Tab-separated table of C-alpha atoms and ligand atoms in Angstrom:
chain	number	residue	atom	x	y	z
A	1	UNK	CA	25.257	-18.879	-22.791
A	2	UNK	CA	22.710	-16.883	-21.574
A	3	UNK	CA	23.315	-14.287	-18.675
A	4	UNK	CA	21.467	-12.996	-15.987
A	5	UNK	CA	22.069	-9.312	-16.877
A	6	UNK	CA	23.728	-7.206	-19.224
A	7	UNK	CA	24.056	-3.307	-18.222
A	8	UNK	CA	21.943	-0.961	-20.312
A	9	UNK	CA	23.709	0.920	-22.990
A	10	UNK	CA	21.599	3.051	-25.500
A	11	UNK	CA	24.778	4.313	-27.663
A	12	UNK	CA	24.622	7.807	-26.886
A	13	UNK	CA	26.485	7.805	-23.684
A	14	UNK	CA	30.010	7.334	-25.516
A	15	UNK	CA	29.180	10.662	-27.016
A	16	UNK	CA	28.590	12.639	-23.689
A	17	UNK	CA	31.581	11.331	-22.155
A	18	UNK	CA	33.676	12.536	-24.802
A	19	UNK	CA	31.701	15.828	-23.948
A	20	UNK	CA	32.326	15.927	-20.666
A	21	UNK	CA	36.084	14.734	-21.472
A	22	UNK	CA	36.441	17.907	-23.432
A	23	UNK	CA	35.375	20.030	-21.114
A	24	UNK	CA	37.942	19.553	-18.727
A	25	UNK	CA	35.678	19.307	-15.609
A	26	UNK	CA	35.585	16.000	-14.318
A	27	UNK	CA	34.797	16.709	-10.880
A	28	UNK	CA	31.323	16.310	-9.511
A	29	UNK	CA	27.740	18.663	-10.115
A	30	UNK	CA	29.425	19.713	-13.560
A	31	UNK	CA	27.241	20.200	-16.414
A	32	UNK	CA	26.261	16.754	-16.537
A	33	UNK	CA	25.392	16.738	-13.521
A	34	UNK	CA	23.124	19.580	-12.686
A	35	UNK	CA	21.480	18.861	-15.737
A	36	UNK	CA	20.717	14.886	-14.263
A	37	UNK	CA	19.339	16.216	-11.146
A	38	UNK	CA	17.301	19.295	-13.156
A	39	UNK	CA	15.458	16.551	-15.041
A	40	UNK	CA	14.949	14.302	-11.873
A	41	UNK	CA	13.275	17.109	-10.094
A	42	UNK	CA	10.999	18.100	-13.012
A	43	UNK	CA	10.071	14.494	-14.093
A	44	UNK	CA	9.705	12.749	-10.931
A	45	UNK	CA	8.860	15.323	-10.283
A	46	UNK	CA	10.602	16.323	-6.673
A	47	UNK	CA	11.985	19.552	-4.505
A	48	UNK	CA	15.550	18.358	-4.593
A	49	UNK	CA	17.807	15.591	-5.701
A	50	UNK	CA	21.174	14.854	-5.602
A	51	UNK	CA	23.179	12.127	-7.417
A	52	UNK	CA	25.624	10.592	-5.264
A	53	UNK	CA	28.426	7.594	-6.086
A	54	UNK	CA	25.396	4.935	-4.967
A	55	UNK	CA	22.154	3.845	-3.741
A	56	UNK	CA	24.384	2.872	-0.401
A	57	UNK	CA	26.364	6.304	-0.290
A	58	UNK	CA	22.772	7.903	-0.462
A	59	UNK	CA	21.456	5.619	2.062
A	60	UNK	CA	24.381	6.526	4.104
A	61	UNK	CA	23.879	10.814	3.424
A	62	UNK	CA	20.211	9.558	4.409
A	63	UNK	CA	21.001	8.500	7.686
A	64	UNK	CA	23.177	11.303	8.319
A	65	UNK	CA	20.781	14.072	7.259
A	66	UNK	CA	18.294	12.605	9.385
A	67	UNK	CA	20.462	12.184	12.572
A	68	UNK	CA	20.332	8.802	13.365
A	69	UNK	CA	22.717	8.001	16.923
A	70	UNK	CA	23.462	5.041	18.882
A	71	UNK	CA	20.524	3.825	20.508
A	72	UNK	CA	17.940	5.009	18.109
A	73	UNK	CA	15.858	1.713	15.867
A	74	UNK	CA	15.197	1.647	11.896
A	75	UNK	CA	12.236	-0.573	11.126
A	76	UNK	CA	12.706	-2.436	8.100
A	77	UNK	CA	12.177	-6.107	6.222
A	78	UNK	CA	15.010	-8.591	6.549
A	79	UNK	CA	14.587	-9.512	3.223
A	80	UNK	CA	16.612	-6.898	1.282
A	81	UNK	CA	19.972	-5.678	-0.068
A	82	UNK	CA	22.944	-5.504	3.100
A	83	UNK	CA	23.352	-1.134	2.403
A	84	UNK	CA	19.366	-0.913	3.509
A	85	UNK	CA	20.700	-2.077	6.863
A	86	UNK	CA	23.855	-0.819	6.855
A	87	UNK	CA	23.844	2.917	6.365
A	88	UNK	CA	21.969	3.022	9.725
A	89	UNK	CA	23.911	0.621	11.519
A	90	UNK	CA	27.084	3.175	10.491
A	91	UNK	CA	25.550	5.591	12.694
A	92	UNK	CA	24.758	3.009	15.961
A	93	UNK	CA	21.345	2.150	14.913
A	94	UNK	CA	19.306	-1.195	16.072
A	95	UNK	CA	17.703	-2.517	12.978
A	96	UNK	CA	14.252	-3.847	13.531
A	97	UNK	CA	13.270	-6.197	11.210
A	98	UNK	CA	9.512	-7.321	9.977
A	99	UNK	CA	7.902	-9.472	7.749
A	100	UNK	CA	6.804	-9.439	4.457
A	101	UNK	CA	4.205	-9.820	2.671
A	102	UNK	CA	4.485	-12.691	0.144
A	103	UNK	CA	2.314	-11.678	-2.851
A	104	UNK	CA	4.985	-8.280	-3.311
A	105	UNK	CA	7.967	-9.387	-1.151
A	106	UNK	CA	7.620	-5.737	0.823
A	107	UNK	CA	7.811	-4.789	4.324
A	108	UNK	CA	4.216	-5.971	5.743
A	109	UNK	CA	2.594	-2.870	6.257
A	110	UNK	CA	-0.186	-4.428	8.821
A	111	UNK	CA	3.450	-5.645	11.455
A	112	UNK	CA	5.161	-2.038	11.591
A	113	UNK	CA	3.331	-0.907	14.271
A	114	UNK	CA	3.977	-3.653	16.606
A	115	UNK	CA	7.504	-3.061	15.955
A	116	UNK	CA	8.004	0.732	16.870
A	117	UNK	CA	9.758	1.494	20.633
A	118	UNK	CA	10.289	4.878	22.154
A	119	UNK	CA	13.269	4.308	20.482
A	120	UNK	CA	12.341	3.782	17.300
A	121	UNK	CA	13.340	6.899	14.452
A	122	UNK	CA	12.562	5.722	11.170
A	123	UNK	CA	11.076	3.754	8.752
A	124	UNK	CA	12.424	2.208	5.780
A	125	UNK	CA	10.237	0.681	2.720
A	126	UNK	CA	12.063	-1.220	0.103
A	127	UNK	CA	10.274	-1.632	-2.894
A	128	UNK	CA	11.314	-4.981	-4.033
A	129	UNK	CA	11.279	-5.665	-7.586
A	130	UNK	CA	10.336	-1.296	-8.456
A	131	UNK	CA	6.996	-2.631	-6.945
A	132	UNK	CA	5.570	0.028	-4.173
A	133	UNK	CA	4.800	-0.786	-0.802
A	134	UNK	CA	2.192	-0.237	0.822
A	135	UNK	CA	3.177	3.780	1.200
A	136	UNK	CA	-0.565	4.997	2.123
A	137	UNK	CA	-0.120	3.027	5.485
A	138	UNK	CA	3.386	3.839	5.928
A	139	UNK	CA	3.224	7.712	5.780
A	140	UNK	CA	0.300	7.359	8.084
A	141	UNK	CA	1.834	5.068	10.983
A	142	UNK	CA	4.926	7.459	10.723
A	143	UNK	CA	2.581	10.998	11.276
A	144	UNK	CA	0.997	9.261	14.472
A	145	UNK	CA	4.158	8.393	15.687
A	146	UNK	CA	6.616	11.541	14.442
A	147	UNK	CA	8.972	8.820	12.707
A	148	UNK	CA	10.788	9.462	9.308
A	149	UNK	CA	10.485	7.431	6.481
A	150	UNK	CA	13.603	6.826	3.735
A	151	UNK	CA	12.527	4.967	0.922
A	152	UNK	CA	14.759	2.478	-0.864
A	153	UNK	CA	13.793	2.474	-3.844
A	154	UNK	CA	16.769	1.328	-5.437
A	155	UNK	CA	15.082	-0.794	-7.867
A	156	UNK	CA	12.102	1.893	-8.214
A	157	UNK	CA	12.769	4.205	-10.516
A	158	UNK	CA	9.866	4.889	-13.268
A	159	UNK	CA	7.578	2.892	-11.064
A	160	UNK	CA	4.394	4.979	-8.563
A	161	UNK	CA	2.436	4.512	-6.286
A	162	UNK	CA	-1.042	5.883	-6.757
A	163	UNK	CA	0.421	8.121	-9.384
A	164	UNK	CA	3.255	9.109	-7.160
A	165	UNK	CA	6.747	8.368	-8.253
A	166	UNK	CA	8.687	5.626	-5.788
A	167	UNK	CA	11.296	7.863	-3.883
A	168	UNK	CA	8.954	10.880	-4.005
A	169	UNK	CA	6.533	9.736	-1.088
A	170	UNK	CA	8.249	9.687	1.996
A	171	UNK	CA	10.978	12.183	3.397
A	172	UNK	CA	13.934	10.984	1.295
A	173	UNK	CA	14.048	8.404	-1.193
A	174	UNK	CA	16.975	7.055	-2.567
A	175	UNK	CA	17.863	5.512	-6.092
A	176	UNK	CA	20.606	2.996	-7.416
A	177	UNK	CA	22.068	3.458	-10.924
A	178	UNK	CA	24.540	0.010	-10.584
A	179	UNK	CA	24.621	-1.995	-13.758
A	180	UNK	CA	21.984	-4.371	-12.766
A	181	UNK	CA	19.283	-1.805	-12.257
A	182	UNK	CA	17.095	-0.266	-15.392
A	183	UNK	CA	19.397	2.742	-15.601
A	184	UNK	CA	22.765	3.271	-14.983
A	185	UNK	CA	25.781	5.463	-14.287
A	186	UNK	CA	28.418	3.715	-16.010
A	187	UNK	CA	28.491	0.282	-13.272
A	188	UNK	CA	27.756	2.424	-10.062
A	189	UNK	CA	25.555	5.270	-9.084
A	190	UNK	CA	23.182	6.911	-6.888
A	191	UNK	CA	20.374	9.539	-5.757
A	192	UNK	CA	19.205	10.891	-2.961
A	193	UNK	CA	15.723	12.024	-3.107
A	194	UNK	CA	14.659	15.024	-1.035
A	195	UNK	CA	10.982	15.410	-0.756
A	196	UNK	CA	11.321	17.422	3.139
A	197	UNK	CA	12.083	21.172	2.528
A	198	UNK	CA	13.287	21.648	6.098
A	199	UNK	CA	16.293	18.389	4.724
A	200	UNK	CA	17.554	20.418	1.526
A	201	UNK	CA	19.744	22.751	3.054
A	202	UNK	CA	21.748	20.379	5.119
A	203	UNK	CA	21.468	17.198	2.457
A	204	UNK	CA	23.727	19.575	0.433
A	205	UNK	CA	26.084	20.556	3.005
A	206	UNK	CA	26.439	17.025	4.237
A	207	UNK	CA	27.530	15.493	0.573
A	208	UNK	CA	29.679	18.602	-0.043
A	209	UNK	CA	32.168	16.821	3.117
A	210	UNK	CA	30.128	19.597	5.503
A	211	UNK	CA	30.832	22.633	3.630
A	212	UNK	CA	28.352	25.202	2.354
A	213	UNK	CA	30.212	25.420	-0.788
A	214	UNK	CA	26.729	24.692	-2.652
A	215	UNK	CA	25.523	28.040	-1.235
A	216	UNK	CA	28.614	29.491	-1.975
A	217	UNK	CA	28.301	28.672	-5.672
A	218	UNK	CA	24.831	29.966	-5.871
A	219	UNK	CA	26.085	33.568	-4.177
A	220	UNK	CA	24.101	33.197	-0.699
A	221	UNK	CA	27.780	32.947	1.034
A	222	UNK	CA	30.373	35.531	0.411
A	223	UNK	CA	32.696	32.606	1.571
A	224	UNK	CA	32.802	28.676	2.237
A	225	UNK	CA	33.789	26.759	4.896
A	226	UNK	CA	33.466	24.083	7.343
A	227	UNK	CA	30.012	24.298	8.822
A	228	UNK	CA	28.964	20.490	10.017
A	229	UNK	CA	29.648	16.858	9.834
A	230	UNK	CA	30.244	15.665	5.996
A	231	UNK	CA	31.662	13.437	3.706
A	232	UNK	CA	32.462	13.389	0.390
A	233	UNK	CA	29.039	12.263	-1.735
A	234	UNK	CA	29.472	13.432	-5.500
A	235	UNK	CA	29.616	11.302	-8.590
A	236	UNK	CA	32.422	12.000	-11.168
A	237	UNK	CA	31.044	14.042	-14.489
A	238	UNK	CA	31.542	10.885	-16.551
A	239	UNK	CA	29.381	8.880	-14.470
A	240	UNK	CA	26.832	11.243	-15.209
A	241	UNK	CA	27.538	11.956	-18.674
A	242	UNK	CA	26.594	8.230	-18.962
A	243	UNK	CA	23.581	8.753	-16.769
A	244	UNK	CA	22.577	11.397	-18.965
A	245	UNK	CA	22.474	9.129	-21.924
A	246	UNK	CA	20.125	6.592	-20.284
A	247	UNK	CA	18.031	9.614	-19.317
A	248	UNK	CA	17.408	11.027	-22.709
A	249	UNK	CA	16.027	7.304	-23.472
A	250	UNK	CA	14.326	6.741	-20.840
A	251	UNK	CA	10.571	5.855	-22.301
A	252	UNK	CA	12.301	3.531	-24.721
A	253	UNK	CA	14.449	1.216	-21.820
A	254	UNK	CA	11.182	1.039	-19.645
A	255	UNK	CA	9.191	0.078	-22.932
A	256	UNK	CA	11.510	-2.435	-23.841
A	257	UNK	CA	11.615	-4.044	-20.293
A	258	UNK	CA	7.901	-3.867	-19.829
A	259	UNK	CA	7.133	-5.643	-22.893
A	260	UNK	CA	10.036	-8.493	-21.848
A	261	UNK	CA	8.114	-8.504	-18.467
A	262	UNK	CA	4.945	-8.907	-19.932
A	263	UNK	CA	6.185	-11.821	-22.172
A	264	UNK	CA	7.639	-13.901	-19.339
A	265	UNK	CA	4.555	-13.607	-17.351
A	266	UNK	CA	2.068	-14.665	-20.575
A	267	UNK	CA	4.478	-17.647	-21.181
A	268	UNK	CA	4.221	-18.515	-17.550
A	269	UNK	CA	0.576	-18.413	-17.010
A	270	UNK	CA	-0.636	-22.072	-17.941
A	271	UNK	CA	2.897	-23.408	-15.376
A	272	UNK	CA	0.982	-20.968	-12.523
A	273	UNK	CA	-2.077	-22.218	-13.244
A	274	UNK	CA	-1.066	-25.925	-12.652
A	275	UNK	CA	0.384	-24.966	-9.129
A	276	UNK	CA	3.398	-25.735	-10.332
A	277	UNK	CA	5.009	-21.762	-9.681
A	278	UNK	CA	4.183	-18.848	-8.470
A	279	UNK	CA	4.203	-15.661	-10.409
A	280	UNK	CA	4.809	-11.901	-9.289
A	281	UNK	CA	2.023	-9.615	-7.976
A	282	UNK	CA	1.392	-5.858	-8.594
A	283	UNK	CA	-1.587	-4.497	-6.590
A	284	UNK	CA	-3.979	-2.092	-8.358
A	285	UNK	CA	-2.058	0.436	-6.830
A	286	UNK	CA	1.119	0.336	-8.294
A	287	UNK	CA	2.539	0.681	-11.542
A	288	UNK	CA	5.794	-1.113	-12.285
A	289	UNK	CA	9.083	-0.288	-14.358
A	290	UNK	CA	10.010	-4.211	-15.110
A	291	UNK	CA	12.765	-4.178	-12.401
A	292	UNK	CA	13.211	-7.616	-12.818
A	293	UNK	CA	10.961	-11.140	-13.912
A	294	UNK	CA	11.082	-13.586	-10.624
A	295	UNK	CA	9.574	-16.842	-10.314
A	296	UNK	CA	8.499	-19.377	-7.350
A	297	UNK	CA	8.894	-22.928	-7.170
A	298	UNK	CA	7.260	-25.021	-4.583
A	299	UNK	CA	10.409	-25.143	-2.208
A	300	UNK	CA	14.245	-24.265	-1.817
A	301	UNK	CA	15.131	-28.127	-3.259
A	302	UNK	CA	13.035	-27.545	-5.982
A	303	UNK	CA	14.634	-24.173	-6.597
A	304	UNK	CA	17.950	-26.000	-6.298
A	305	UNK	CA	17.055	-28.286	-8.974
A	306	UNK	CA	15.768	-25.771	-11.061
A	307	UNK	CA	18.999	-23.344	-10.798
A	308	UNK	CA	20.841	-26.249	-11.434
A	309	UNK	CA	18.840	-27.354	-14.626
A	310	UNK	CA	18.935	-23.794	-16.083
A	311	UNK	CA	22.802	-23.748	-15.422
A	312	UNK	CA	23.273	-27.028	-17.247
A	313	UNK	CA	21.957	-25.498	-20.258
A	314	UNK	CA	24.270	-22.343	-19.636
A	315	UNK	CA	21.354	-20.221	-18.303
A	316	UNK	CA	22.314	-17.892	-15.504
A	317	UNK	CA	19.220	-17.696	-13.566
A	318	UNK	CA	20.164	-16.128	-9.989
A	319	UNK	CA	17.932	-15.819	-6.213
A	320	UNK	CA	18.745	-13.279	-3.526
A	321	UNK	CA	18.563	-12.400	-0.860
A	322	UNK	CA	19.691	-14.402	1.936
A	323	UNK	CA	17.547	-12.686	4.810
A	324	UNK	CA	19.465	-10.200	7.018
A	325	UNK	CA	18.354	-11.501	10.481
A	326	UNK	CA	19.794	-15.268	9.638
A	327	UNK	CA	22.843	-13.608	8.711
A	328	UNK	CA	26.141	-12.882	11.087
A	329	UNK	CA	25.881	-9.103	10.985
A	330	UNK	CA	22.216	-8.956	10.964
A	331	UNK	CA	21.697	-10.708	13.754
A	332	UNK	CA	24.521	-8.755	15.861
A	333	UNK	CA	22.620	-5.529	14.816
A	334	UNK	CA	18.914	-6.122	14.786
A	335	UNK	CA	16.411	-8.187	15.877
A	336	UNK	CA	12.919	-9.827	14.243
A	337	UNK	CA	10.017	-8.755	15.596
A	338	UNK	CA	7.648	-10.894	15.260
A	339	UNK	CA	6.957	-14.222	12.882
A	340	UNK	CA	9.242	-15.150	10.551
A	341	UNK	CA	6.480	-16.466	8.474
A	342	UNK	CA	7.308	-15.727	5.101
A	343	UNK	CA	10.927	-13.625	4.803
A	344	UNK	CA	12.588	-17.104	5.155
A	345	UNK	CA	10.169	-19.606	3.144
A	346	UNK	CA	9.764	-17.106	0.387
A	347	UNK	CA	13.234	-15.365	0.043
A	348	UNK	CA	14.126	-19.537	-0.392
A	349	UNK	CA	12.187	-20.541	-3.122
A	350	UNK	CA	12.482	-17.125	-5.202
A	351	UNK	CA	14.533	-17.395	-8.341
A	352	UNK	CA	15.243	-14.223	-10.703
A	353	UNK	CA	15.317	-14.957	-14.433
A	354	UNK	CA	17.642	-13.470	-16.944
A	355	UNK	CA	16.521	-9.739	-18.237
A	356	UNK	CA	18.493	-6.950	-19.539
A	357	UNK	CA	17.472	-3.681	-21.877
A	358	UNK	CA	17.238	-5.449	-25.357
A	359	UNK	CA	16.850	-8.927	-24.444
A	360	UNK	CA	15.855	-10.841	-27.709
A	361	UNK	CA	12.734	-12.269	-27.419
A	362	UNK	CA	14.434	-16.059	-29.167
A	363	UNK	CA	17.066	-15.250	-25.594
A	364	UNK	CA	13.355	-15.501	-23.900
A	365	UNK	CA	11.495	-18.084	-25.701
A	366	UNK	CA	14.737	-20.220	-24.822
A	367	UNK	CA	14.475	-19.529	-21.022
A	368	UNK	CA	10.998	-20.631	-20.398
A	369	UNK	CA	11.456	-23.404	-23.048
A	370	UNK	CA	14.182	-24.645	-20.833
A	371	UNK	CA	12.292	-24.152	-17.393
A	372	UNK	CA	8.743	-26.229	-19.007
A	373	UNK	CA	11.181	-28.438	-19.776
A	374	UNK	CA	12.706	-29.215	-16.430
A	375	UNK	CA	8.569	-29.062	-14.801
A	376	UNK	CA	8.131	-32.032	-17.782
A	377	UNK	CA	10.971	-33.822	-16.648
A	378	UNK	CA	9.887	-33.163	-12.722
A	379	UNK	CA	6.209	-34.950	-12.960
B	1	PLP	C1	20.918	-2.328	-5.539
B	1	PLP	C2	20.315	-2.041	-4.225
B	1	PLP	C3	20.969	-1.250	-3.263
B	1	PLP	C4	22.375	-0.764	-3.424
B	1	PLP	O1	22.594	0.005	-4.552
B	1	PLP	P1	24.102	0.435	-4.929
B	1	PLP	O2	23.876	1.526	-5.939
B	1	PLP	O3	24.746	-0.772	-5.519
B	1	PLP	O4	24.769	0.921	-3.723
B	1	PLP	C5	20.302	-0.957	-2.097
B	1	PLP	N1	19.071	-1.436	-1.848
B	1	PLP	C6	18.426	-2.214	-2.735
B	1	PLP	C7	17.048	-2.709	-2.422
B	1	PLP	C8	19.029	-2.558	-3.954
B	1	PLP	O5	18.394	-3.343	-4.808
C-alpha cells in the first residue's frame, strides 16, 4: 500500500513537547510560541505574525480584521479549498468567483477586473500547489481600486514570488500547518500573516477574544479588558512545540520534497511529450516549495480510469477540488463571473500523486511504473 500522504515528522518534535509539558504552560503564545512567530517574522521575513489553530481560523481573524459586512464581495477562484470562501461568507460576504488560469491553476489575473462592483472589498489569491499568482497584477488592480488583498497561501510556505515570500505580498497572508501541508503543527495549525502596520494592533486584539491583553503583557496597558469584537484564535503550546521542530528543519523537508518533485516530473517527461498528460507549470517568476506533484490526463473518464488503476494496485492517488460555484453552498453565496472555461475542465482531469517528507524514491519509481503502465495498457 502506498498512501497519498504521510504527515512530516523530523524526530525532534517529541522532545519539545516534553519541554513544553514540563513547563507547565500549555496555554497559547508560550515559549513555543513566541519563539514560532519570532522566526516567521525574521525569515519570511514579515512585520507581524501570529499562529492561530488553522489556515481557516486565520482566514476567519482575516476577514474580521479587515471588516468585511453583509453586502460587501470577495473576488476569488472557484477552484479552491471550502475555508477560502467561507471565512468571508461568516461575515455576509458575496463571493465572486473567476477563472483560472490552466498552466498554474490560480485566480486569472487578466478576469479580476471585470469582476470588481462598488461593492467589491477584497481580493483573495490562492496559490495552488505553493505556486504564486500572478501578485504583480494583483497588488496593482487592488491600489487603483482601494481593495485589500488576503493571500491564501495555505500551501505556500517556503515558496516567492519575485524573491518575495508567498503570504508576505499582500495585506495579510495566511498559512496552514494541517498534516497534509510541508510543515505541520501536530495535524492542525495556522498563521496569520500581517504585512499592513495600520492591521497589527487590532489582528492581536481580535485573536486575544477582543481584549488588549497582548498590550497588557508587553506593559503599554496598566490593565486589560474588553475593547472590540474577538474570538478566541491561539494554538495550544504543544502544537507549537511540534511546529517548532519542523521549523528548526526546515531547509532539509523542502530539500527532500524538491528533489521528490523534481523526480516525478523527469520520469514524466517522455508521457508529456506524447500528449498523453499534462505536467505542472512554474513561471519564471516563482519559486516553488514542492507542495504537491499533480498530473493531467486527457479527461475526467480518463482520470477515472486512472484513479481506479492506481487504486487496484493499492496506490492512493487523490484529485480535488470540486469547484465552489457547482457546489450547494457556493452557489447560494457567490456567483461566476464570467467563463467557466477552465475551473471545471481542469479541476476534472487533475489528479494529485502520492508525496510525503521522506518518500523513498523505490515508493516513487513504483508510482510512475504503475501509471506508464496503465498509458501501455490504454493505447
Ligand atoms: C489546506 C488549505 C486551507 C485550510 O487549511 P486548514 O489549516 O486545514 O484550515 C485553506 N486554503 C487552502 C488553499 C488550503 O490548501
Amino acid at each position: 500500500m502506498i498512501p497519498f500522504n504521510i504527515p512530516p515528522l523530523i524526530g525532534v518534535e517529541e522532545k519539545y513537547i516534553q519541554q513544553a509539558l514540563k513547563s507547565q504552560k500549555l496555554s497559547g503564545d508560550g515559549l513555543f510560541g513566541k519563539q514560532c512567530q519570532k522566526w516567521f517574522e525574521s525569515n519570511l521575513p514579515a512585520r507581524k505574525t501570529l499562529l492561530t489553530p488553522s489556515c481557516t481560523a486565520a482566514l476567519e481573524l482575516a476577514a474580521l480584521l479587515i471588516g468585511i459586512q453583509p453586502g460587501d464581495e470577495v473576488i476569488m477562484p472557484s477552484y479552491t479549498f471550502v475555508s477560502t470562501a467561507n471565512a468571508f461568507v461568516l461575515r455576509g460576504a458575496k463571493v465572486v468567483f473567476v477563472d483560472i488560469r490552466p498552466d498554474t491553476m490560480n485566480i486569472d489575473e487578466a478576469l479580476i477586473e471585470a469582476a470588481i462592483t462598488d461593492q467589491t472589498r477584497a481580493i483573495i489569491p490562492v496559490h495552488y500547489a505553493g505556486v504564486g499568482c500572478d501578485m504583480e497584477v494583483i497588488t496593482s488592480i487592488a491600489e487603483r481600486y482601494s481593495l485589500y488583498v488576503v493571500e491564501d497561501a495555505a500551501q505556500g510556505m517556503m515558496s516567492s514570488y519575485k524573491g518575495r515570500a508567498l503570504g508576505t505580498i499582500g495585506h495579510l497572508g495566511t498559512f496552514s500547518f494541517h498534516e497534509t501541508k510541508n510543515y505541520t503543527s501536530g495535524g492542525e495549525g495556522g498563521l496569520l500573516i500581517i504585512n499592513d502596520e495600520k492591521l497589527v494592533e487590532r489582528a492581536e486584539i481580535i485573536r486575544e477574544k477582543g481584549t488588549n491583553r497582548s498590550q497588557f503583557f508587553r506593559g503599554m496597558v496598566d490593565k486589560y479588558q474588553w475593547v472590540d469584537i474577538g474570538s478566541s484564535y491561539l494554538p495550544s503550546e504543544l502544537q507549537c512545540a511540534y511546529l517548532w521542530g519542523q521549523l528548526s528543519c526546515v531547509s532539509q523537508i523542502n530539500r527532500d520534497r524538491l528533489a521528490a518533485w523534481k523526480s516525478y516530473d523527469e520520469q514524466l517527461q517522455s508521457l508529456a511529450h506524447s500528449g498523453l498528460v499534462e505536467l505542472p507549470a512554474i513561471p519564471d517568476d516563482c519559486v516553488h516549495n514542492a507542495h504537491m506533484y499533480y498530473l493531467k490526463t486527457r479527461n475526467f473518464s480518463v482520470r477515472s480510469a486512472l484513479l481506479d488503476y492506481l487504486k487496484s494496485l493499492g496506490i492512493s492517488a487523490v484529485f480535488h477540488y470540486v469547484p465552489l460555484h457547482t457546489s450547494k453552498a457556493g452557489s447560494n453565496f457567490g456567483r461566476f463571473i464570467g467563463n467557466d472555461r477552465y475551473t471545471t475542465f481542469e479541476s476534472e482531469r487533475l489528479l494529485r500523486l502520492p508525496m510525503w517528507f521522506g518518500i523513498e524514491q523505490d515508493t516513487q519509481d513504483e508510482v510512475v511504473r504503475a501509471i506508464y503502465h496503465f498509458y501501455a495498457r490504454e493505447n
